[in-house]
Amino acid sequence: MIVSTRGRYALRVMIDLAEHQTTGYIPLKEIAERQEISEKYLESILKLLVKGKLLTGLRGKGGGYRLNHAPEQYTVWSVLILTEDSLSPVSCLTADAPSCERAAECRTLPMWQKLDDMIRDYFKHITIADLMIPSASKDHDIT
C-alpha cells in the first residue's frame, strides 16, 4: 500500500480547513498558498472531497471551501478512501480483484487479510482533530 500525493494532500487540506474553520469559507488560493500545492492540482482534490460530502464549496465572492462537520467526525480512513484507488496491501484484496483460484489454499492470504484489517482499523481511529494537535503524531507513531 502506497498512499499517493492526492491522499496525503487531501489530509493536509482537511487539517488546514479544520484549523481555519472559524473564518467561514476559505478560498482555494489561500489553501494552496499555505499548503504549497498548485491550485490546479488542489482543485481536483477538493472536487473529490466535495463529491464525497466531506466539504462544501461555494463559488463567487466570499466563496471557497469549508468542512461539513466537526474535525472530530472525520477519520483518516474517510479521507483516504475517497482519494485512493485502493488501500489494500495486496492486489487480491482490492474491491475489483478477480477471484483467485488459489485463495482456498493460499497460505499467505490470512496474513494479508489481517494486515488489511489492521490498516483499516488504524486509520479509522485517527481523526482530523487528532492530527491538528502537534503531539498527536507521537501518539499515533506518525512521523
Short mmCIF file of N, CA and C in Angstrom, two decimals:
data_model
loop_
_atom_site.label_atom_id
_atom_site.label_comp_id
_atom_site.label_asym_id
_atom_site.label_seq_id
_atom_site.Cartn_x
_atom_site.Cartn_y
_atom_site.Cartn_z
N MET A 1 0.84 -1.17 0.00
CA MET A 1 0.00 0.00 0.00
C MET A 1 0.89 1.24 0.00
N ILE A 2 0.64 2.09 -0.96
CA ILE A 2 1.32 3.38 -1.01
C ILE A 2 0.23 4.44 -1.10
N VAL A 3 0.27 5.39 -0.19
CA VAL A 3 -0.68 6.50 -0.24
C VAL A 3 -0.10 7.53 -1.19
N SER A 4 -0.89 7.91 -2.19
CA SER A 4 -0.45 8.86 -3.21
C SER A 4 -0.37 10.28 -2.67
N THR A 5 0.20 11.16 -3.48
CA THR A 5 0.22 12.58 -3.10
C THR A 5 -1.21 13.10 -2.96
N ARG A 6 -2.11 12.59 -3.79
CA ARG A 6 -3.51 13.03 -3.70
C ARG A 6 -4.07 12.76 -2.30
N GLY A 7 -3.81 11.58 -1.76
CA GLY A 7 -4.29 11.23 -0.43
C GLY A 7 -3.61 12.05 0.66
N ARG A 8 -2.29 12.20 0.53
CA ARG A 8 -1.55 12.98 1.53
C ARG A 8 -1.97 14.45 1.51
N TYR A 9 -2.12 15.00 0.31
CA TYR A 9 -2.55 16.39 0.20
C TYR A 9 -3.97 16.57 0.70
N ALA A 10 -4.84 15.61 0.45
CA ALA A 10 -6.22 15.70 0.93
C ALA A 10 -6.24 15.79 2.46
N LEU A 11 -5.40 15.01 3.11
CA LEU A 11 -5.31 15.09 4.57
C LEU A 11 -4.81 16.46 5.01
N ARG A 12 -3.79 16.98 4.33
CA ARG A 12 -3.28 18.31 4.67
C ARG A 12 -4.35 19.38 4.50
N VAL A 13 -5.14 19.26 3.45
CA VAL A 13 -6.23 20.22 3.19
C VAL A 13 -7.28 20.14 4.29
N MET A 14 -7.65 18.93 4.66
CA MET A 14 -8.66 18.78 5.72
C MET A 14 -8.18 19.37 7.03
N ILE A 15 -6.91 19.17 7.35
CA ILE A 15 -6.35 19.75 8.57
C ILE A 15 -6.33 21.27 8.46
N ASP A 16 -5.93 21.79 7.32
CA ASP A 16 -5.88 23.23 7.10
C ASP A 16 -7.26 23.85 7.27
N LEU A 17 -8.27 23.24 6.65
CA LEU A 17 -9.64 23.76 6.78
C LEU A 17 -10.12 23.67 8.23
N ALA A 18 -9.78 22.61 8.91
CA ALA A 18 -10.18 22.46 10.31
C ALA A 18 -9.53 23.54 11.18
N GLU A 19 -8.28 23.85 10.91
CA GLU A 19 -7.58 24.86 11.70
C GLU A 19 -8.05 26.28 11.40
N HIS A 20 -8.66 26.48 10.26
CA HIS A 20 -9.12 27.82 9.87
C HIS A 20 -10.64 27.89 9.73
N GLN A 21 -11.36 26.96 10.32
CA GLN A 21 -12.80 26.87 10.12
C GLN A 21 -13.60 28.03 10.68
N THR A 22 -13.06 28.78 11.60
CA THR A 22 -13.82 29.89 12.17
C THR A 22 -13.93 31.07 11.21
N THR A 23 -13.18 31.03 10.12
CA THR A 23 -13.20 32.14 9.17
C THR A 23 -14.21 31.94 8.05
N GLY A 24 -15.07 30.94 8.14
CA GLY A 24 -16.07 30.69 7.10
C GLY A 24 -15.48 29.96 5.93
N TYR A 25 -15.92 30.31 4.73
CA TYR A 25 -15.40 29.67 3.53
C TYR A 25 -13.99 30.15 3.26
N ILE A 26 -13.12 29.21 2.93
CA ILE A 26 -11.72 29.53 2.71
C ILE A 26 -11.41 29.38 1.23
N PRO A 27 -10.93 30.45 0.60
CA PRO A 27 -10.64 30.40 -0.83
C PRO A 27 -9.55 29.37 -1.18
N LEU A 28 -9.72 28.76 -2.32
CA LEU A 28 -8.76 27.78 -2.85
C LEU A 28 -7.35 28.35 -2.85
N LYS A 29 -7.22 29.59 -3.24
CA LYS A 29 -5.91 30.24 -3.34
C LYS A 29 -5.19 30.26 -1.99
N GLU A 30 -5.93 30.56 -0.93
CA GLU A 30 -5.32 30.61 0.41
C GLU A 30 -4.84 29.23 0.86
N ILE A 31 -5.65 28.23 0.61
CA ILE A 31 -5.26 26.86 0.99
C ILE A 31 -4.02 26.45 0.20
N ALA A 32 -4.04 26.72 -1.09
CA ALA A 32 -2.92 26.37 -1.96
C ALA A 32 -1.63 27.04 -1.50
N GLU A 33 -1.72 28.31 -1.13
CA GLU A 33 -0.53 29.03 -0.66
C GLU A 33 0.00 28.46 0.65
N ARG A 34 -0.90 28.24 1.61
CA ARG A 34 -0.46 27.71 2.90
C ARG A 34 0.15 26.32 2.77
N GLN A 35 -0.44 25.50 1.93
CA GLN A 35 -0.01 24.11 1.80
C GLN A 35 1.03 23.89 0.70
N GLU A 36 1.32 24.95 -0.03
CA GLU A 36 2.29 24.88 -1.13
C GLU A 36 1.94 23.78 -2.12
N ILE A 37 0.68 23.81 -2.56
CA ILE A 37 0.14 22.87 -3.54
C ILE A 37 -0.38 23.71 -4.70
N SER A 38 -0.15 23.26 -5.92
CA SER A 38 -0.64 24.04 -7.07
C SER A 38 -2.16 24.12 -7.01
N GLU A 39 -2.69 25.26 -7.40
CA GLU A 39 -4.14 25.46 -7.36
C GLU A 39 -4.87 24.45 -8.25
N LYS A 40 -4.31 24.17 -9.40
CA LYS A 40 -4.94 23.23 -10.33
C LYS A 40 -5.04 21.83 -9.73
N TYR A 41 -3.96 21.35 -9.13
CA TYR A 41 -3.98 20.02 -8.50
C TYR A 41 -4.90 20.03 -7.28
N LEU A 42 -4.83 21.09 -6.51
CA LEU A 42 -5.67 21.19 -5.32
C LEU A 42 -7.15 21.20 -5.69
N GLU A 43 -7.48 21.85 -6.78
CA GLU A 43 -8.87 21.89 -7.21
C GLU A 43 -9.41 20.48 -7.48
N SER A 44 -8.60 19.62 -8.08
CA SER A 44 -9.05 18.25 -8.35
C SER A 44 -9.26 17.47 -7.06
N ILE A 45 -8.44 17.73 -6.06
CA ILE A 45 -8.58 17.07 -4.76
C ILE A 45 -9.84 17.58 -4.05
N LEU A 46 -10.05 18.88 -4.07
CA LEU A 46 -11.23 19.47 -3.43
C LEU A 46 -12.52 18.96 -4.07
N LYS A 47 -12.51 18.77 -5.39
CA LYS A 47 -13.70 18.24 -6.06
C LYS A 47 -14.05 16.85 -5.52
N LEU A 48 -13.04 16.01 -5.30
CA LEU A 48 -13.28 14.68 -4.73
C LEU A 48 -13.88 14.79 -3.33
N LEU A 49 -13.34 15.70 -2.52
CA LEU A 49 -13.81 15.86 -1.14
C LEU A 49 -15.23 16.43 -1.09
N VAL A 50 -15.56 17.32 -2.04
CA VAL A 50 -16.92 17.86 -2.11
C VAL A 50 -17.88 16.76 -2.59
N LYS A 51 -17.47 16.03 -3.62
CA LYS A 51 -18.30 14.94 -4.14
C LYS A 51 -18.55 13.88 -3.06
N GLY A 52 -17.56 13.64 -2.21
CA GLY A 52 -17.70 12.70 -1.11
C GLY A 52 -18.41 13.27 0.10
N LYS A 53 -18.86 14.51 -0.01
CA LYS A 53 -19.64 15.20 1.03
C LYS A 53 -18.85 15.49 2.31
N LEU A 54 -17.52 15.55 2.19
CA LEU A 54 -16.72 15.94 3.34
C LEU A 54 -16.64 17.46 3.45
N LEU A 55 -16.73 18.12 2.30
CA LEU A 55 -16.64 19.58 2.23
C LEU A 55 -17.82 20.16 1.49
N THR A 56 -18.01 21.46 1.68
CA THR A 56 -18.95 22.23 0.88
C THR A 56 -18.14 23.29 0.16
N GLY A 57 -18.43 23.47 -1.11
CA GLY A 57 -17.78 24.51 -1.89
C GLY A 57 -18.79 25.57 -2.26
N LEU A 58 -18.34 26.83 -2.28
CA LEU A 58 -19.21 27.95 -2.65
C LEU A 58 -18.47 28.79 -3.66
N ARG A 59 -19.10 29.03 -4.80
CA ARG A 59 -18.46 29.83 -5.85
C ARG A 59 -18.75 31.30 -5.64
N GLY A 60 -17.93 32.12 -6.29
CA GLY A 60 -18.16 33.56 -6.29
C GLY A 60 -17.49 34.27 -5.14
N LYS A 61 -17.80 35.56 -5.04
CA LYS A 61 -17.22 36.39 -3.99
C LYS A 61 -17.59 35.85 -2.62
N GLY A 62 -16.59 35.74 -1.76
CA GLY A 62 -16.82 35.19 -0.42
C GLY A 62 -16.87 33.68 -0.43
N GLY A 63 -16.62 33.07 -1.58
CA GLY A 63 -16.70 31.63 -1.71
C GLY A 63 -15.41 30.94 -1.29
N GLY A 64 -15.44 29.65 -1.42
CA GLY A 64 -14.30 28.83 -1.04
C GLY A 64 -14.81 27.49 -0.55
N TYR A 65 -14.12 26.94 0.44
CA TYR A 65 -14.45 25.61 0.94
C TYR A 65 -14.51 25.62 2.45
N ARG A 66 -15.34 24.73 2.98
CA ARG A 66 -15.42 24.55 4.44
C ARG A 66 -15.79 23.11 4.74
N LEU A 67 -15.47 22.70 5.96
CA LEU A 67 -15.84 21.36 6.41
C LEU A 67 -17.34 21.28 6.62
N ASN A 68 -17.93 20.12 6.36
CA ASN A 68 -19.36 19.92 6.62
C ASN A 68 -19.63 19.51 8.07
N HIS A 69 -18.59 19.02 8.75
CA HIS A 69 -18.75 18.54 10.12
C HIS A 69 -17.55 18.97 10.96
N ALA A 70 -17.62 18.70 12.23
CA ALA A 70 -16.51 19.00 13.13
C ALA A 70 -15.32 18.09 12.79
N PRO A 71 -14.09 18.56 13.00
CA PRO A 71 -12.89 17.76 12.71
C PRO A 71 -12.88 16.39 13.39
N GLU A 72 -13.53 16.27 14.53
CA GLU A 72 -13.59 15.00 15.25
C GLU A 72 -14.41 13.95 14.51
N GLN A 73 -15.23 14.38 13.57
CA GLN A 73 -16.10 13.45 12.86
C GLN A 73 -15.48 12.88 11.58
N TYR A 74 -14.31 13.36 11.22
CA TYR A 74 -13.62 12.86 10.03
C TYR A 74 -12.46 11.98 10.44
N THR A 75 -12.42 10.78 9.89
CA THR A 75 -11.28 9.91 10.15
C THR A 75 -10.32 9.98 8.97
N VAL A 76 -9.09 9.59 9.22
CA VAL A 76 -8.12 9.49 8.14
C VAL A 76 -8.66 8.52 7.09
N TRP A 77 -9.28 7.44 7.53
CA TRP A 77 -9.86 6.46 6.60
C TRP A 77 -10.88 7.12 5.67
N SER A 78 -11.76 7.95 6.22
CA SER A 78 -12.82 8.57 5.40
C SER A 78 -12.24 9.46 4.31
N VAL A 79 -11.09 10.05 4.57
CA VAL A 79 -10.45 10.90 3.57
C VAL A 79 -9.71 10.04 2.55
N LEU A 80 -8.92 9.10 3.03
CA LEU A 80 -8.12 8.28 2.12
C LEU A 80 -8.96 7.39 1.22
N ILE A 81 -10.07 6.90 1.72
CA ILE A 81 -10.91 6.01 0.92
C ILE A 81 -11.49 6.75 -0.28
N LEU A 82 -11.65 8.07 -0.18
CA LEU A 82 -12.13 8.88 -1.30
C LEU A 82 -11.04 9.18 -2.32
N THR A 83 -9.83 9.26 -1.86
CA THR A 83 -8.75 9.74 -2.73
C THR A 83 -7.86 8.65 -3.30
N GLU A 84 -7.90 7.47 -2.72
CA GLU A 84 -7.02 6.39 -3.17
C GLU A 84 -7.81 5.34 -3.94
N ASP A 85 -7.19 4.76 -4.94
CA ASP A 85 -7.84 3.68 -5.68
C ASP A 85 -8.01 2.46 -4.78
N SER A 86 -7.01 2.21 -3.95
CA SER A 86 -7.07 1.08 -3.03
C SER A 86 -6.11 1.32 -1.87
N LEU A 87 -6.48 0.84 -0.72
CA LEU A 87 -5.60 0.89 0.45
C LEU A 87 -5.18 -0.53 0.86
N SER A 88 -5.52 -1.49 0.03
CA SER A 88 -5.18 -2.88 0.32
C SER A 88 -3.68 -3.13 0.14
N PRO A 89 -3.11 -3.96 0.99
CA PRO A 89 -1.68 -4.24 0.89
C PRO A 89 -1.30 -5.14 -0.30
N VAL A 90 -2.26 -5.91 -0.82
CA VAL A 90 -2.00 -6.78 -1.98
C VAL A 90 -3.19 -6.66 -2.93
N SER A 91 -2.92 -6.86 -4.21
CA SER A 91 -3.95 -6.65 -5.23
C SER A 91 -5.13 -7.61 -5.10
N CYS A 92 -4.92 -8.80 -4.57
CA CYS A 92 -6.03 -9.76 -4.50
C CYS A 92 -7.10 -9.33 -3.48
N LEU A 93 -6.82 -8.34 -2.65
CA LEU A 93 -7.81 -7.87 -1.67
C LEU A 93 -8.53 -6.60 -2.10
N THR A 94 -8.20 -6.07 -3.27
CA THR A 94 -8.88 -4.86 -3.74
C THR A 94 -10.33 -5.20 -4.09
N ALA A 95 -11.18 -4.20 -4.06
CA ALA A 95 -12.61 -4.41 -4.29
C ALA A 95 -12.90 -5.00 -5.67
N ASP A 96 -12.12 -4.62 -6.67
CA ASP A 96 -12.40 -5.09 -8.03
C ASP A 96 -11.51 -6.26 -8.46
N ALA A 97 -10.86 -6.91 -7.51
CA ALA A 97 -9.97 -8.02 -7.84
C ALA A 97 -10.77 -9.23 -8.31
N PRO A 98 -10.28 -9.86 -9.36
CA PRO A 98 -10.95 -11.11 -9.78
C PRO A 98 -10.73 -12.18 -8.72
N SER A 99 -11.65 -13.11 -8.63
CA SER A 99 -11.48 -14.15 -7.62
C SER A 99 -10.26 -15.01 -7.97
N CYS A 100 -9.53 -15.35 -6.95
CA CYS A 100 -8.28 -16.09 -7.13
C CYS A 100 -8.56 -17.59 -7.00
N GLU A 101 -8.07 -18.33 -7.96
CA GLU A 101 -8.26 -19.78 -7.95
C GLU A 101 -7.52 -20.44 -6.78
N ARG A 102 -6.49 -19.78 -6.28
CA ARG A 102 -5.67 -20.35 -5.22
C ARG A 102 -6.09 -19.87 -3.83
N ALA A 103 -7.10 -19.03 -3.71
CA ALA A 103 -7.48 -18.45 -2.42
C ALA A 103 -7.71 -19.51 -1.33
N ALA A 104 -8.35 -20.60 -1.67
CA ALA A 104 -8.67 -21.63 -0.68
C ALA A 104 -7.42 -22.28 -0.10
N GLU A 105 -6.35 -22.36 -0.88
CA GLU A 105 -5.13 -22.99 -0.40
C GLU A 105 -3.98 -22.00 -0.17
N CYS A 106 -4.26 -20.72 -0.32
CA CYS A 106 -3.21 -19.70 -0.16
C CYS A 106 -2.80 -19.58 1.30
N ARG A 107 -1.57 -19.86 1.57
CA ARG A 107 -1.08 -19.81 2.95
C ARG A 107 -0.82 -18.40 3.43
N THR A 108 -0.67 -17.47 2.50
CA THR A 108 -0.39 -16.09 2.91
C THR A 108 -1.64 -15.21 2.98
N LEU A 109 -2.74 -15.64 2.38
CA LEU A 109 -3.96 -14.83 2.34
C LEU A 109 -4.43 -14.39 3.73
N PRO A 110 -4.50 -15.27 4.73
CA PRO A 110 -4.93 -14.82 6.06
C PRO A 110 -4.03 -13.70 6.62
N MET A 111 -2.74 -13.79 6.35
CA MET A 111 -1.81 -12.75 6.82
C MET A 111 -2.14 -11.42 6.16
N TRP A 112 -2.36 -11.44 4.83
CA TRP A 112 -2.67 -10.20 4.11
C TRP A 112 -4.02 -9.64 4.55
N GLN A 113 -4.99 -10.52 4.80
CA GLN A 113 -6.30 -10.06 5.27
C GLN A 113 -6.18 -9.39 6.64
N LYS A 114 -5.38 -9.96 7.50
CA LYS A 114 -5.19 -9.36 8.83
C LYS A 114 -4.50 -8.00 8.72
N LEU A 115 -3.50 -7.90 7.86
CA LEU A 115 -2.83 -6.61 7.65
C LEU A 115 -3.82 -5.59 7.09
N ASP A 116 -4.64 -6.01 6.14
CA ASP A 116 -5.66 -5.13 5.57
C ASP A 116 -6.60 -4.62 6.67
N ASP A 117 -7.03 -5.52 7.56
CA ASP A 117 -7.90 -5.14 8.68
C ASP A 117 -7.19 -4.17 9.63
N MET A 118 -5.91 -4.40 9.88
CA MET A 118 -5.14 -3.54 10.78
C MET A 118 -5.00 -2.14 10.20
N ILE A 119 -4.75 -2.05 8.91
CA ILE A 119 -4.62 -0.74 8.25
C ILE A 119 -5.94 0.02 8.37
N ARG A 120 -7.03 -0.64 8.03
CA ARG A 120 -8.36 -0.01 8.10
C ARG A 120 -8.66 0.44 9.53
N ASP A 121 -8.44 -0.45 10.49
CA ASP A 121 -8.72 -0.13 11.89
C ASP A 121 -7.87 1.03 12.38
N TYR A 122 -6.61 1.03 12.01
CA TYR A 122 -5.70 2.10 12.43
C TYR A 122 -6.18 3.45 11.91
N PHE A 123 -6.46 3.53 10.61
CA PHE A 123 -6.88 4.79 10.01
C PHE A 123 -8.27 5.23 10.46
N LYS A 124 -9.12 4.29 10.85
CA LYS A 124 -10.45 4.64 11.33
C LYS A 124 -10.43 5.21 12.75
N HIS A 125 -9.31 5.07 13.43
CA HIS A 125 -9.21 5.58 14.80
C HIS A 125 -8.39 6.86 14.93
N ILE A 126 -8.01 7.45 13.83
CA ILE A 126 -7.31 8.74 13.85
C ILE A 126 -8.22 9.74 13.16
N THR A 127 -8.53 10.83 13.86
CA THR A 127 -9.40 11.85 13.29
C THR A 127 -8.57 13.05 12.82
N ILE A 128 -9.22 13.88 12.04
CA ILE A 128 -8.59 15.13 11.61
C ILE A 128 -8.28 15.98 12.85
N ALA A 129 -9.14 15.94 13.84
CA ALA A 129 -8.89 16.68 15.09
C ALA A 129 -7.61 16.18 15.76
N ASP A 130 -7.39 14.87 15.74
CA ASP A 130 -6.16 14.31 16.31
C ASP A 130 -4.93 14.88 15.61
N LEU A 131 -5.02 15.03 14.30
CA LEU A 131 -3.87 15.49 13.53
C LEU A 131 -3.63 17.00 13.66
N MET A 132 -4.62 17.71 14.16
CA MET A 132 -4.46 19.15 14.41
C MET A 132 -3.57 19.39 15.62
N ILE A 133 -3.48 18.42 16.49
CA ILE A 133 -2.71 18.56 17.72
C ILE A 133 -1.29 18.08 17.45
N PRO A 134 -0.28 18.95 17.61
CA PRO A 134 1.10 18.54 17.31
C PRO A 134 1.56 17.26 17.99
N SER A 135 1.14 17.01 19.19
CA SER A 135 1.59 15.81 19.91
C SER A 135 0.90 14.55 19.38
N ALA A 136 -0.16 14.71 18.58
CA ALA A 136 -0.90 13.54 18.09
C ALA A 136 -0.04 12.66 17.21
N SER A 137 0.89 13.27 16.45
CA SER A 137 1.74 12.44 15.61
C SER A 137 2.54 11.47 16.45
N LYS A 138 2.92 11.89 17.62
CA LYS A 138 3.67 10.99 18.52
C LYS A 138 2.75 9.91 19.08
N ASP A 139 1.51 10.31 19.40
CA ASP A 139 0.55 9.34 19.96
C ASP A 139 0.24 8.22 18.97
N HIS A 140 0.27 8.54 17.68
CA HIS A 140 -0.07 7.54 16.66
C HIS A 140 1.16 7.05 15.91
N ASP A 141 2.33 7.34 16.45
CA ASP A 141 3.58 6.94 15.82
C ASP A 141 3.67 7.46 14.39
N ILE A 142 3.13 8.66 14.15
CA ILE A 142 3.18 9.27 12.83
C ILE A 142 4.42 10.15 12.77
N THR A 143 5.21 9.96 11.73
CA THR A 143 6.39 10.80 11.57
C THR A 143 6.34 11.58 10.32
#
